Amino acid sequence: MATPAKPDKATEKRDRIVKRIARELRDGFYVNLGIGMPTLVANQVPPGMDVILQSENGMLGIGPYPIEGQEDADLINAGKETVSEMAGTAYFSSADSFAMIRGGHIDLSVLGAMEVDEEGSLANWMIPGKMVKGMGGAMDLVASARRVIVAMEHTTKDNQPKILKKCTLPLTGVRVVHTIVTEMAVIHVSPTGLVLEELASGITADDVQRVTEATLILSPNLRTMAV
């Protein structure tokens, strides 16, 4: 029997992030998962937990990604990926979906980001000079969800910080992020700055600070990241 291939570093980083974010889910939560890495949280909902996943294209009750060969092209999320449905899944118009979002009925929104700053401002929808299809629902989500978690790798492909003193790209929202989860750390956005709450195994606070432009405040309860 062939030995399964070991996941590459990018996959390991992504898995660590989404598994940690899944620990923030609670029974009865209505959750919106943004395009890209956040959608993978759907596969990590703890067994027995009743979480209702919402997609702004008009679906309430998204399940895990379908098994290969069992995809239904009519069941897609906002990122146009095929998804599965849970018992009791509801379908409705995009207008109703955004009414749900803007009405403050989303307990948790998980979004990707290009930049986050020390005040919790978020830039995740465009880079000037590059083609963009549109901002999607991100601005509505960060303005209306009860809590916003950013899921992203800690640095750019060039190893430049993505957690900054001040965002340089066009903003999605001002002071809207509550928690940042990267492959290196869990960081809480507080009124006094960014608090380093958890560290990935084998990572030190100095390691995280070296690739973070904003100054990090060490939590008195700093601990190893739970995944």
Coordinates of N, CA and C in Angstrom, one line a residue:
M1 N 0.8 -1.2 0.0 CA 0.0 0.0 0.0 C 0.9 1.2 0.0
A2 N 0.5 2.2 -0.9 CA 1.4 3.4 -1.0 C 1.2 4.3 0.3
T3 N 2.3 4.9 0.7 CA 2.2 5.8 1.8 C 1.6 7.1 1.4
P4 N 0.6 7.6 2.1 CA -0.1 8.9 1.7 C 1.0 10.0 1.7
A5 N 0.8 10.9 0.7 CA 1.8 12.0 0.6 C 1.6 13.0 1.7
K6 N 2.7 13.5 2.2 CA 2.6 14.4 3.3 C 2.1 15.8 2.8
P7 N 1.3 16.5 3.5 CA 0.8 17.8 3.1 C 1.9 18.8 3.0
D8 N 1.9 19.7 2.0 CA 2.9 20.6 1.8 C 2.7 21.7 2.9
K9 N 3.7 22.6 3.0 CA 3.7 23.6 4.0 C 2.5 24.6 3.9
A10 N 2.1 24.9 2.7 CA 1.0 25.8 2.5 C -0.3 25.1 3.0
T11 N -0.4 23.8 2.8 CA -1.6 23.1 3.3 C -1.6 23.0 4.8
E12 N -0.4 22.8 5.4 CA -0.3 22.7 6.8 C -0.7 24.0 7.5
K13 N -0.2 25.1 6.9 CA -0.6 26.4 7.4 C -2.1 26.7 7.4
R14 N -2.7 26.4 6.2 CA -4.1 26.6 6.0 C -4.9 25.8 7.0
D15 N -4.5 24.5 7.1 CA -5.3 23.6 8.0 C -5.2 24.1 9.5
R16 N -4.0 24.5 9.9 CA -3.9 25.0 11.2 C -4.8 26.2 11.5
I17 N -4.9 27.1 10.5 CA -5.7 28.3 10.7 C -7.2 27.9 10.8
V18 N -7.7 27.1 9.8 CA -9.1 26.8 9.8 C -9.5 26.0 11.0
K19 N -8.6 25.1 11.4 CA -9.0 24.2 12.6 C -9.1 25.1 13.9
R20 N -8.2 26.1 14.0 CA -8.2 27.0 15.1 C -9.5 27.8 15.1
I21 N -9.9 28.3 13.9 CA -11.1 29.1 13.8 C -12.3 28.3 14.2
A22 N -12.3 27.1 13.8 CA -13.5 26.2 14.1 C -13.7 26.1 15.6
R23 N -12.7 26.3 16.4 CA -12.9 26.3 17.8 C -13.6 27.5 18.4
E24 N -13.8 28.5 17.5 CA -14.6 29.7 17.9 C -16.1 29.5 17.6
L25 N -16.5 28.4 17.0 CA -17.9 28.2 16.7 C -18.6 27.8 18.0
R26 N -19.9 28.1 18.0 CA -20.7 27.8 19.1 C -22.1 27.3 18.7
D27 N -22.7 26.4 19.5 CA -24.1 26.0 19.1 C -25.0 27.1 18.9
G28 N -25.7 27.0 17.8 CA -26.7 28.0 17.4 C -26.2 29.2 16.7
F29 N -24.9 29.3 16.4 CA -24.3 30.4 15.7 C -24.8 30.4 14.2
Y30 N -25.1 31.6 13.7 CA -25.2 31.8 12.3 C -23.9 32.4 11.8
V31 N -23.3 31.7 10.8 CA -21.9 32.1 10.4 C -21.8 32.2 8.9
N32 N -21.1 33.3 8.5 CA -20.8 33.5 7.1 C -19.3 33.3 6.9
L33 N -19.0 32.4 5.9 CA -17.6 32.1 5.6 C -17.2 32.8 4.3
G34 N -16.2 33.7 4.3 CA -15.8 34.4 3.1 C -15.1 33.5 2.1
I35 N -15.0 34.0 0.9 CA -14.3 33.3 -0.2 C -12.9 33.0 0.1
G36 N -12.5 31.8 -0.3 CA -11.1 31.4 -0.1 C -10.9 30.5 1.1
M37 N -9.9 30.7 1.8 CA -9.6 29.9 3.0 C -10.7 29.8 4.0
P38 N -11.5 30.8 4.3 CA -12.5 30.7 5.3 C -13.6 29.6 5.0
T39 N -13.8 29.4 3.7 CA -14.8 28.4 3.4 C -14.4 27.0 3.9
L40 N -13.2 26.8 4.1 CA -12.7 25.4 4.6 C -13.1 25.2 6.0
V41 N -13.6 26.2 6.8 CA -14.0 26.0 8.1 C -15.3 25.1 8.1
A42 N -16.0 25.1 7.0 CA -17.2 24.2 6.9 C -16.9 22.8 7.2
N43 N -15.7 22.4 6.8 CA -15.3 21.0 7.0 C -14.8 20.7 8.4
Q44 N -14.7 21.7 9.3 CA -14.1 21.5 10.6 C -15.1 21.8 11.7
V45 N -16.4 21.9 11.4 CA -17.4 22.1 12.4 C -17.3 20.9 13.4
P46 N -17.2 21.1 14.7 CA -17.1 20.0 15.6 C -18.3 19.1 15.6
P47 N -18.1 17.8 15.6 CA -19.2 16.8 15.6 C -20.3 17.1 16.7
G48 N -21.6 17.1 16.3 CA -22.6 17.3 17.2 C -23.0 18.8 17.4
M49 N -22.2 19.7 16.9 CA -22.4 21.1 17.1 C -23.4 21.6 16.0
D50 N -24.4 22.4 16.4 CA -25.4 22.9 15.5 C -25.0 24.3 15.1
V51 N -24.3 24.4 14.0 CA -23.9 25.7 13.4 C -24.6 25.9 12.1
I52 N -25.2 27.0 11.8 CA -25.8 27.3 10.5 C -25.0 28.2 9.7
L53 N -24.5 27.7 8.6 CA -23.6 28.4 7.7 C -24.4 29.1 6.6
Q54 N -24.2 30.4 6.4 CA -24.9 31.2 5.5 C -24.0 31.7 4.3
S55 N -24.5 31.8 3.1 CA -23.8 32.3 2.0 C -24.6 33.4 1.4
E56 N -23.9 34.5 1.0 CA -24.6 35.7 0.6 C -25.3 35.5 -0.8
N57 N -25.0 34.4 -1.5 CA -25.7 34.2 -2.7 C -27.1 33.5 -2.5
G58 N -27.5 33.3 -1.2 CA -28.8 32.9 -0.9 C -29.0 31.5 -0.4
M59 N -28.1 31.0 0.4 CA -28.2 29.7 1.0 C -28.0 29.7 2.5
L60 N -28.8 29.0 3.2 CA -28.7 28.9 4.7 C -28.7 27.5 5.0
G61 N -27.6 27.0 5.5 CA -27.5 25.5 5.9 C -26.5 24.8 5.0
I62 N -25.4 25.5 4.7 CA -24.3 24.9 3.9 C -23.6 23.8 4.7
G63 N -23.4 22.7 4.1 CA -22.7 21.6 4.7 C -21.2 21.5 4.3
P64 N -20.5 20.5 4.6 CA -19.1 20.3 4.1 C -19.0 20.3 2.6
Y65 N -17.7 20.4 2.1 CA -17.5 20.2 0.7 C -18.0 18.8 0.3
P66 N -18.6 18.7 -0.9 CA -19.1 17.3 -1.3 C -18.0 16.4 -1.6
I67 N -18.2 15.1 -1.5 CA -17.3 14.0 -1.8 C -17.2 14.1 -3.4
E68 N -15.9 13.8 -3.9 CA -15.7 13.9 -5.3 C -16.6 12.9 -6.0
G69 N -17.3 13.3 -7.0 CA -18.3 12.5 -7.8 C -19.7 12.7 -7.3
Q70 N -19.9 13.4 -6.2 CA -21.2 13.6 -5.6 C -21.6 15.1 -5.7
E71 N -20.8 15.9 -6.4 CA -21.1 17.3 -6.5 C -22.4 17.6 -7.3
D72 N -23.1 18.7 -6.9 CA -24.3 19.2 -7.5 C -24.0 20.6 -8.0
A73 N -23.9 20.8 -9.3 CA -23.5 22.1 -9.9 C -24.4 23.2 -9.5
D74 N -25.6 22.8 -9.1 CA -26.6 23.9 -8.7 C -26.4 24.3 -7.3
L75 N -25.6 23.6 -6.5 CA -25.4 24.0 -5.1 C -24.0 24.6 -5.0
I76 N -23.9 25.9 -4.9 CA -22.6 26.6 -4.9 C -22.7 27.7 -3.8
N77 N -21.5 28.0 -3.3 CA -21.4 29.1 -2.3 C -21.0 30.4 -3.0
A78 N -20.7 31.5 -2.3 CA -20.5 32.8 -2.9 C -19.2 32.8 -3.8
G79 N -18.3 31.8 -3.5 CA -17.1 31.7 -4.3 C -17.3 30.8 -5.5
K80 N -18.5 30.4 -5.8 CA -18.9 29.5 -6.9 C -18.2 28.1 -6.8
E81 N -18.0 27.7 -5.6 CA -17.5 26.3 -5.3 C -18.7 25.5 -5.0
T82 N -18.7 24.2 -5.4 CA -19.8 23.3 -5.1 C -19.8 23.0 -3.6
V83 N -20.9 22.9 -3.0 CA -21.1 22.7 -1.6 C -22.1 21.6 -1.4
S84 N -22.3 21.1 -0.2 CA -23.4 20.2 0.2 C -24.4 21.0 1.0
E85 N -25.5 20.3 1.2 CA -26.6 21.0 2.0 C -26.9 20.1 3.2
M86 N -27.3 20.8 4.3 CA -27.7 20.1 5.5 C -29.2 19.9 5.5
A87 N -29.7 19.1 6.4 CA -31.2 18.9 6.6 C -31.8 20.2 7.0
G88 N -32.8 20.6 6.2 CA -33.5 21.9 6.5 C -32.9 23.1 5.8
T89 N -31.9 22.9 4.9 CA -31.3 24.0 4.2 C -32.4 24.8 3.5
A90 N -32.2 26.2 3.5 CA -33.2 27.1 2.9 C -32.5 27.9 1.8
Y91 N -33.2 28.2 0.8 CA -32.7 29.0 -0.4 C -33.6 30.2 -0.5
F92 N -32.9 31.3 -0.9 CA -33.7 32.6 -1.0 C -32.9 33.5 -1.9
S93 N -33.4 34.7 -2.2 CA -32.8 35.7 -3.1 C -31.6 36.3 -2.4
S94 N -30.7 36.9 -3.2 CA -29.6 37.6 -2.7 C -30.0 38.8 -1.9
A95 N -31.2 39.4 -2.3 CA -31.7 40.5 -1.5 C -32.1 40.1 -0.1
D96 N -32.7 39.0 0.0 CA -33.1 38.5 1.4 C -31.8 38.1 2.2
S97 N -30.8 37.6 1.5 CA -29.6 37.2 2.1 C -28.9 38.5 2.7
F98 N -28.9 39.5 2.0 CA -28.2 40.8 2.5 C -29.1 41.4 3.5
A99 N -30.4 41.2 3.5 CA -31.2 41.8 4.5 C -30.9 41.1 5.8
M100 N -30.6 39.8 5.8 CA -30.2 39.0 6.9 C -28.9 39.5 7.5
I101 N -27.9 39.8 6.6 CA -26.6 40.3 7.0 C -26.7 41.7 7.6
R102 N -27.4 42.6 6.9 CA -27.5 44.0 7.3 C -28.4 44.1 8.5
G103 N -29.3 43.1 8.7 CA -30.1 43.2 9.9 C -29.4 42.7 11.2
G104 N -28.2 42.4 11.1 CA -27.4 42.0 12.3 C -27.7 40.6 12.8
H105 N -28.0 39.7 11.9 CA -28.4 38.3 12.3 C -27.2 37.3 12.1
I106 N -26.1 37.8 11.7 CA -24.9 36.9 11.6 C -24.0 37.1 12.9
D107 N -23.9 35.9 13.5 CA -23.1 35.9 14.8 C -21.6 36.1 14.5
L108 N -21.2 35.5 13.5 CA -19.7 35.4 13.2 C -19.5 35.4 11.7
S109 N -18.5 36.3 11.3 CA -18.1 36.4 9.9 C -16.6 36.1 9.9
V110 N -16.2 35.1 9.0 CA -14.8 34.8 8.9 C -14.4 35.2 7.5
L111 N -13.4 36.1 7.4 CA -12.9 36.7 6.1 C -11.4 36.5 6.0
G112 N -11.0 36.5 4.7 CA -9.6 36.6 4.4 C -9.2 38.1 4.4
A113 N -7.9 38.3 4.3 CA -7.4 39.7 4.3 C -6.1 39.9 3.6
M114 N -5.9 41.0 3.0 CA -4.6 41.4 2.5 C -3.8 42.2 3.5
E115 N -4.5 43.0 4.3 CA -3.9 43.8 5.4 C -4.9 43.9 6.5
V116 N -4.4 43.9 7.8 CA -5.1 44.3 9.0 C -4.2 45.2 9.8
D117 N -4.8 46.3 10.4 CA -3.9 47.1 11.2 C -4.2 47.1 12.6
E118 N -3.4 47.8 13.4 CA -3.5 47.7 14.9 C -4.8 48.2 15.5
E119 N -5.6 48.9 14.7 CA -6.9 49.3 15.2 C -8.0 48.4 14.7
G120 N -7.6 47.3 14.0 CA -8.6 46.4 13.5 C -9.3 46.8 12.2
S121 N -8.7 47.7 11.5 CA -9.2 48.1 10.2 C -8.7 47.0 9.2
L122 N -9.5 46.8 8.2 CA -9.3 45.6 7.3 C -9.3 46.1 5.8
A123 N -8.4 45.6 5.1 CA -8.3 45.8 3.6 C -8.3 44.4 3.0
N124 N -9.3 44.1 2.2 CA -9.4 42.7 1.7 C -10.1 42.6 0.3
W125 N -10.3 43.8 -0.3 CA -11.1 43.6 -1.6 C -10.5 44.1 -2.8
M126 N -9.4 44.9 -2.8 CA -8.8 45.3 -4.0 C -7.3 45.8 -3.8
I127 N -6.5 45.6 -4.9 CA -5.2 46.2 -4.9 C -5.2 47.2 -6.1
P128 N -5.0 48.5 -5.9 CA -5.1 49.5 -6.9 C -4.2 49.1 -8.2
G129 N -4.8 49.2 -9.3 CA -4.1 48.9 -10.6 C -4.3 47.4 -11.0
K130 N -4.9 46.6 -10.2 CA -5.2 45.3 -10.5 C -6.7 45.1 -10.7
M131 N -7.1 44.2 -11.7 CA -8.5 44.1 -12.0 C -9.2 43.4 -10.8
V132 N -10.4 43.9 -10.5 CA -11.2 43.4 -9.4 C -12.6 43.2 -9.9
K133 N -13.2 42.1 -9.6 CA -14.6 41.8 -10.1 C -15.6 42.5 -9.2
G134 N -15.3 43.0 -8.0 CA -16.2 43.6 -7.2 C -15.9 43.3 -5.7
M135 N -16.5 44.1 -4.8 CA -16.2 43.9 -3.4 C -17.0 42.8 -2.7
G136 N -18.0 42.2 -3.4 CA -18.7 41.2 -2.8 C -19.5 41.7 -1.6
G137 N -19.7 40.8 -0.6 CA -20.4 41.2 0.6 C -19.6 41.6 1.7
A138 N -18.3 41.7 1.5 CA -17.4 42.0 2.7 C -17.7 43.2 3.4
M139 N -18.0 44.3 2.8 CA -18.3 45.6 3.5 C -19.5 45.4 4.3
D140 N -20.5 44.8 3.8 CA -21.8 44.6 4.6 C -21.5 43.7 5.8
L141 N -20.7 42.6 5.6 CA -20.4 41.7 6.6 C -19.6 42.3 7.8
V142 N -18.6 43.0 7.5 CA -17.8 43.6 8.6 C -18.5 44.7 9.3
A143 N -19.5 45.4 8.6 CA -20.2 46.4 9.3 C -21.4 45.9 10.1
S144 N -21.8 44.6 9.8 CA -23.0 44.1 10.5 C -22.9 42.9 11.3
A145 N -21.9 42.1 11.1 CA -21.7 40.8 11.9 C -21.4 41.2 13.3
R146 N -21.8 40.3 14.2 CA -21.5 40.6 15.6 C -20.1 40.4 16.0
R147 N -19.4 39.6 15.2 CA -18.0 39.4 15.5 C -17.3 39.0 14.1
V148 N -16.1 39.6 13.9 CA -15.4 39.3 12.7 C -14.0 38.7 13.0
I149 N -13.7 37.6 12.4 CA -12.4 36.9 12.5 C -11.7 36.9 11.1
V150 N -10.5 37.3 11.1 CA -9.7 37.3 9.9 C -8.9 36.0 9.9
A151 N -8.9 35.3 8.7 CA -8.2 34.1 8.5 C -7.2 34.4 7.4
M152 N -5.9 34.4 7.7 CA -4.9 34.7 6.7 C -3.5 34.2 7.1
E153 N -2.6 34.0 6.1 CA -1.2 33.8 6.4 C -0.6 35.0 6.9
H154 N 0.4 34.9 7.8 CA 0.9 36.0 8.6 C 1.6 37.0 7.7
T155 N 2.3 36.5 6.6 CA 3.0 37.4 5.7 C 2.6 37.2 4.3
T156 N 3.1 38.1 3.4 CA 2.9 38.0 2.0 C 3.8 36.9 1.4
K157 N 3.7 36.6 0.2 CA 4.6 35.7 -0.5 C 6.0 36.1 -0.4
D158 N 6.2 37.5 -0.3 CA 7.6 38.0 -0.2 C 8.0 38.2 1.2
N159 N 7.3 37.5 2.1 CA 7.6 37.6 3.6 C 7.5 39.0 4.2
Q160 N 6.6 39.8 3.6 CA 6.4 41.1 4.2 C 5.2 41.1 5.1
P161 N 5.2 41.9 6.1 CA 4.1 41.9 7.1 C 2.7 42.2 6.5
K162 N 1.7 41.5 6.9 CA 0.3 41.9 6.6 C -0.5 42.5 7.7
I163 N 0.2 42.4 8.9 CA -0.4 43.0 10.1 C 0.4 44.3 10.3
L164 N -0.2 45.4 10.1 CA 0.5 46.7 10.0 C 0.1 47.7 11.0
K165 N 0.8 48.8 11.1 CA 0.4 49.9 12.0 C -0.8 50.6 11.4
K166 N -0.8 50.7 10.1 CA -1.9 51.3 9.3 C -2.0 50.7 8.0
C167 N -3.2 50.3 7.6 CA -3.4 49.7 6.3 C -3.1 50.7 5.2
T168 N -2.5 50.2 4.1 CA -2.1 51.0 3.0 C -3.0 50.8 1.8
L169 N -3.8 49.7 1.8 CA -4.7 49.4 0.7 C -6.1 50.0 1.0
P170 N -6.9 50.1 -0.1 CA -8.3 50.6 0.2 C -9.0 49.8 1.2
L171 N -9.7 50.4 2.2 CA -10.3 49.7 3.3 C -11.6 49.1 3.0
T172 N -11.8 47.9 3.6 CA -13.1 47.3 3.6 C -14.0 47.8 4.7
G173 N -13.3 48.0 5.9 CA -14.0 48.5 7.1 C -13.0 49.1 8.1
V174 N -13.4 50.0 8.9 CA -12.6 50.7 9.9 C -12.9 50.1 11.3
R175 N -11.9 49.6 11.9 CA -12.0 49.1 13.3 C -13.2 48.1 13.4
V176 N -13.1 47.1 12.5 CA -14.1 46.1 12.5 C -13.7 44.7 12.9
V177 N -12.4 44.4 12.9 CA -11.9 43.1 13.2 C -11.7 42.9 14.7
H178 N -12.2 41.7 15.1 CA -12.1 41.4 16.6 C -10.9 40.4 16.8
T179 N -10.7 39.5 15.9 CA -9.6 38.5 16.1 C -8.9 38.2 14.8
I180 N -7.6 38.0 14.9 CA -6.8 37.6 13.7 C -6.2 36.2 14.0
V181 N -6.4 35.3 13.1 CA -5.8 34.0 13.2 C -4.9 33.7 12.0
T182 N -3.7 33.4 12.3 CA -2.7 33.1 11.2 C -2.1 31.7 11.6
E183 N -1.2 31.3 10.7 CA -0.5 30.0 11.0 C 0.5 30.1 12.2
M184 N 0.8 31.4 12.6 CA 1.7 31.6 13.6 C 1.1 31.9 15.0
A185 N -0.1 32.6 14.9 CA -0.6 33.1 16.2 C -2.1 33.4 16.1
V186 N -2.7 33.6 17.3 CA -4.0 34.2 17.5 C -3.8 35.5 18.2
I187 N -4.4 36.6 17.5 CA -4.2 37.9 18.0 C -5.6 38.6 18.2
H188 N -5.8 39.1 19.4 CA -7.0 39.8 19.7 C -6.9 41.3 19.5
V189 N -7.8 41.9 18.9 CA -7.8 43.4 18.7 C -8.5 44.1 19.9
S190 N -7.7 44.8 20.7 CA -8.3 45.4 21.8 C -8.2 47.0 21.7
P191 N -8.9 47.7 22.5 CA -8.8 49.2 22.5 C -7.4 49.8 22.6
T192 N -6.5 49.0 23.2 CA -5.2 49.5 23.5 C -4.2 48.9 22.5
G193 N -4.6 48.1 21.5 CA -3.7 47.5 20.5 C -3.9 46.0 20.3
L194 N -3.0 45.4 19.7 CA -3.1 44.0 19.3 C -2.4 43.1 20.4
V195 N -3.3 42.2 20.9 CA -2.8 41.4 22.0 C -2.5 40.0 21.5
L196 N -1.3 39.5 21.7 CA -0.9 38.2 21.3 C -1.4 37.2 22.3
E197 N -2.4 36.4 21.9 CA -3.0 35.5 22.8 C -2.5 34.0 22.8
E198 N -2.2 33.6 21.5 CA -1.7 32.2 21.4 C -0.6 32.1 20.3
L199 N 0.3 31.2 20.5 CA 1.4 30.9 19.6 C 1.3 29.5 19.1
A200 N 1.6 29.3 17.8 CA 1.7 28.0 17.2 C 2.8 27.3 17.9
S201 N 2.7 26.0 18.0 CA 3.8 25.1 18.6 C 5.1 25.4 17.9
G202 N 6.2 25.6 18.7 CA 7.5 25.9 18.1 C 7.8 27.3 17.8
I203 N 6.8 28.2 17.9 CA 6.9 29.6 17.6 C 7.0 30.4 18.8
T204 N 7.9 31.4 18.8 CA 8.1 32.3 20.0 C 7.4 33.7 19.7
A205 N 7.2 34.4 20.7 CA 6.6 35.8 20.6 C 7.5 36.6 19.7
D206 N 8.8 36.5 19.9 CA 9.8 37.2 19.1 C 9.7 36.9 17.6
D207 N 9.5 35.6 17.3 CA 9.3 35.2 15.9 C 8.1 35.9 15.3
V208 N 7.0 36.0 16.0 CA 5.8 36.7 15.5 C 6.1 38.2 15.3
Q209 N 6.7 38.8 16.3 CA 6.9 40.2 16.2 C 7.8 40.6 15.1
R210 N 8.8 39.7 14.7 CA 9.7 40.1 13.6 C 9.0 40.2 12.3
V211 N 7.9 39.5 12.1 CA 7.1 39.6 10.9 C 5.8 40.3 11.0
T212 N 5.7 41.1 12.0 CA 4.6 42.0 12.3 C 5.0 43.4 12.4
E213 N 4.4 44.3 11.6 CA 4.8 45.7 11.7 C 4.3 46.4 13.0
A214 N 3.0 46.1 13.3 CA 2.4 46.6 14.5 C 3.0 46.0 15.7
T215 N 3.1 46.8 16.8 CA 3.6 46.3 18.0 C 2.6 45.4 18.7
L216 N 3.1 44.3 19.1 CA 2.2 43.3 19.8 C 2.3 43.4 21.3
I217 N 1.2 43.3 22.0 CA 1.1 43.3 23.4 C 1.0 41.8 23.9
L218 N 1.9 41.4 24.8 CA 1.8 40.0 25.2 C 0.7 39.8 26.2
S219 N -0.1 38.9 26.0 CA -1.2 38.5 26.9 C -0.6 37.9 28.2
P220 N -1.1 38.2 29.4 CA -0.6 37.6 30.6 C -0.9 36.1 30.6
N221 N -1.9 35.7 29.7 CA -2.3 34.3 29.6 C -1.8 33.7 28.3
L222 N -0.7 34.2 27.7 CA -0.2 33.7 26.5 C 0.0 32.2 26.5
R223 N -0.5 31.5 25.5 CA -0.5 30.0 25.5 C -0.3 29.4 24.1
T224 N -0.1 28.1 24.1 CA 0.1 27.5 22.8 C -1.3 27.4 22.0
M225 N -1.2 27.6 20.7 CA -2.5 27.6 19.9 C -3.1 26.2 20.0
A226 N -4.4 26.2 20.3 CA -5.1 25.0 20.3 C -5.8 24.7 18.9
V227 N -5.5 23.5 18.4 CA -6.1 23.1 17.1 C -6.7 21.8 17.2

